[in-house]
Amino acid sequence: MRAAGARIAANIEQVIEGKHNAVRLGLTVLLAEGHLLIEDVPGVGKTKFAKALARSIDCSVRRVQFTPDLLPSDI
């Protein structure tokens, strides 16, 4: 498990530089089967991080634009 986590972290860190702690916390949430809310100012790589994490575990990312009239059944 440790080797797989290190391999995933290395894949993500090829794309996201200087955010080792964020990568580690993202992997921790993933392994704990939790939820991850990424908050920061615009332009720091939140979407790029999510896409790199998804690609590292062979998943995909879809963007949902929230509007006031959006219902859970619409997603």
mmCIF file of C-alpha atoms in Angstrom:
data_model
loop_
_atom_site.group_PDB
_atom_site.id
_atom_site.type_symbol
_atom_site.label_atom_id
_atom_site.label_comp_id
_atom_site.label_asym_id
_atom_site.label_seq_id
_atom_site.Cartn_x
_atom_site.Cartn_y
_atom_site.Cartn_z
ATOM 1 C CA MET A 1 0.000 0.000 0.000
ATOM 2 C CA ARG A 2 2.845 2.366 0.823
ATOM 3 C CA ALA A 3 4.466 1.792 -2.576
ATOM 4 C CA ALA A 4 1.185 2.466 -4.389
ATOM 5 C CA GLY A 5 0.661 5.682 -2.416
ATOM 6 C CA ALA A 6 4.196 6.828 -3.172
ATOM 7 C CA ARG A 7 3.704 6.072 -6.875
ATOM 8 C CA ILE A 8 0.441 8.041 -6.992
ATOM 9 C CA ALA A 9 2.034 10.958 -5.112
ATOM 10 C CA ALA A 10 4.980 10.959 -7.521
ATOM 11 C CA ASN A 11 2.592 11.065 -10.503
ATOM 12 C CA ILE A 12 0.697 14.016 -9.046
ATOM 13 C CA GLU A 13 3.861 15.880 -8.059
ATOM 14 C CA GLN A 14 5.056 15.724 -11.672
ATOM 15 C CA VAL A 15 2.133 18.033 -12.473
ATOM 16 C CA ILE A 16 1.736 19.996 -9.221
ATOM 17 C CA GLU A 17 5.023 21.395 -7.933
ATOM 18 C CA GLY A 18 5.583 22.690 -4.418
ATOM 19 C CA LYS A 19 2.326 21.376 -2.935
ATOM 20 C CA HIS A 20 3.645 18.234 -1.230
ATOM 21 C CA ASN A 21 1.428 18.690 1.835
ATOM 22 C CA ALA A 22 -1.717 19.151 -0.290
ATOM 23 C CA VAL A 23 -0.873 16.022 -2.297
ATOM 24 C CA ARG A 24 -0.328 14.026 0.897
ATOM 25 C CA LEU A 25 -3.620 15.225 2.391
ATOM 26 C CA GLY A 26 -5.474 14.485 -0.857
ATOM 27 C CA LEU A 27 -4.157 10.918 -0.854
ATOM 28 C CA THR A 28 -5.076 10.538 2.813
ATOM 29 C CA VAL A 29 -8.669 11.534 2.053
ATOM 30 C CA LEU A 30 -8.734 9.171 -0.922
ATOM 31 C CA LEU A 31 -7.496 6.208 1.114
ATOM 32 C CA ALA A 32 -9.907 7.020 3.955
ATOM 33 C CA GLU A 33 -12.785 7.089 1.425
ATOM 34 C CA GLY A 34 -13.683 10.586 2.546
ATOM 35 C CA HIS A 35 -14.689 13.798 0.808
ATOM 36 C CA LEU A 36 -12.273 16.500 -0.274
ATOM 37 C CA LEU A 37 -13.153 20.181 -0.582
ATOM 38 C CA ILE A 38 -10.352 22.127 -2.239
ATOM 39 C CA GLU A 39 -10.533 25.849 -1.468
ATOM 40 C CA ASP A 40 -8.034 28.518 -2.479
ATOM 41 C CA VAL A 41 -7.739 31.669 -4.529
ATOM 42 C CA PRO A 42 -8.135 31.447 -8.323
ATOM 43 C CA GLY A 43 -5.192 30.234 -10.355
ATOM 44 C CA VAL A 44 -3.302 28.033 -7.891
ATOM 45 C CA GLY A 45 -4.013 24.656 -9.529
ATOM 46 C CA LYS A 46 -7.072 23.240 -7.761
ATOM 47 C CA THR A 47 -8.576 21.806 -10.946
ATOM 48 C CA LYS A 48 -5.202 20.617 -12.202
ATOM 49 C CA PHE A 49 -4.650 18.841 -8.862
ATOM 50 C CA ALA A 50 -8.055 17.139 -9.056
ATOM 51 C CA LYS A 51 -7.438 16.016 -12.636
ATOM 52 C CA ALA A 52 -3.933 14.740 -11.824
ATOM 53 C CA LEU A 53 -5.273 12.803 -8.832
ATOM 54 C CA ALA A 54 -8.049 11.288 -10.939
ATOM 55 C CA ARG A 55 -5.669 10.288 -13.749
ATOM 56 C CA SER A 56 -3.309 8.696 -11.225
ATOM 57 C CA ILE A 57 -6.044 6.324 -10.051
ATOM 58 C CA ASP A 58 -7.572 5.788 -13.520
ATOM 59 C CA CYS A 59 -10.700 7.906 -12.931
ATOM 60 C CA SER A 60 -12.147 11.000 -14.545
ATOM 61 C CA VAL A 61 -13.258 14.430 -13.379
ATOM 62 C CA ARG A 62 -16.427 16.169 -14.479
ATOM 63 C CA ARG A 63 -17.143 19.805 -13.787
ATOM 64 C CA VAL A 64 -20.594 20.834 -12.575
ATOM 65 C CA GLN A 65 -21.565 24.492 -12.855
ATOM 66 C CA PHE A 66 -23.831 25.221 -9.909
ATOM 67 C CA THR A 67 -26.727 27.613 -10.400
ATOM 68 C CA PRO A 68 -29.500 28.625 -7.977
ATOM 69 C CA ASP A 69 -32.053 26.417 -9.746
ATOM 70 C CA LEU A 70 -29.845 23.277 -9.866
ATOM 71 C CA LEU A 71 -31.338 20.281 -8.082
ATOM 72 C CA PRO A 72 -29.533 17.117 -6.924
ATOM 73 C CA SER A 73 -31.569 15.118 -9.445
ATOM 74 C CA ASP A 74 -30.091 17.261 -12.253
ATOM 75 C CA ILE A 75 -26.587 15.938 -11.635
#
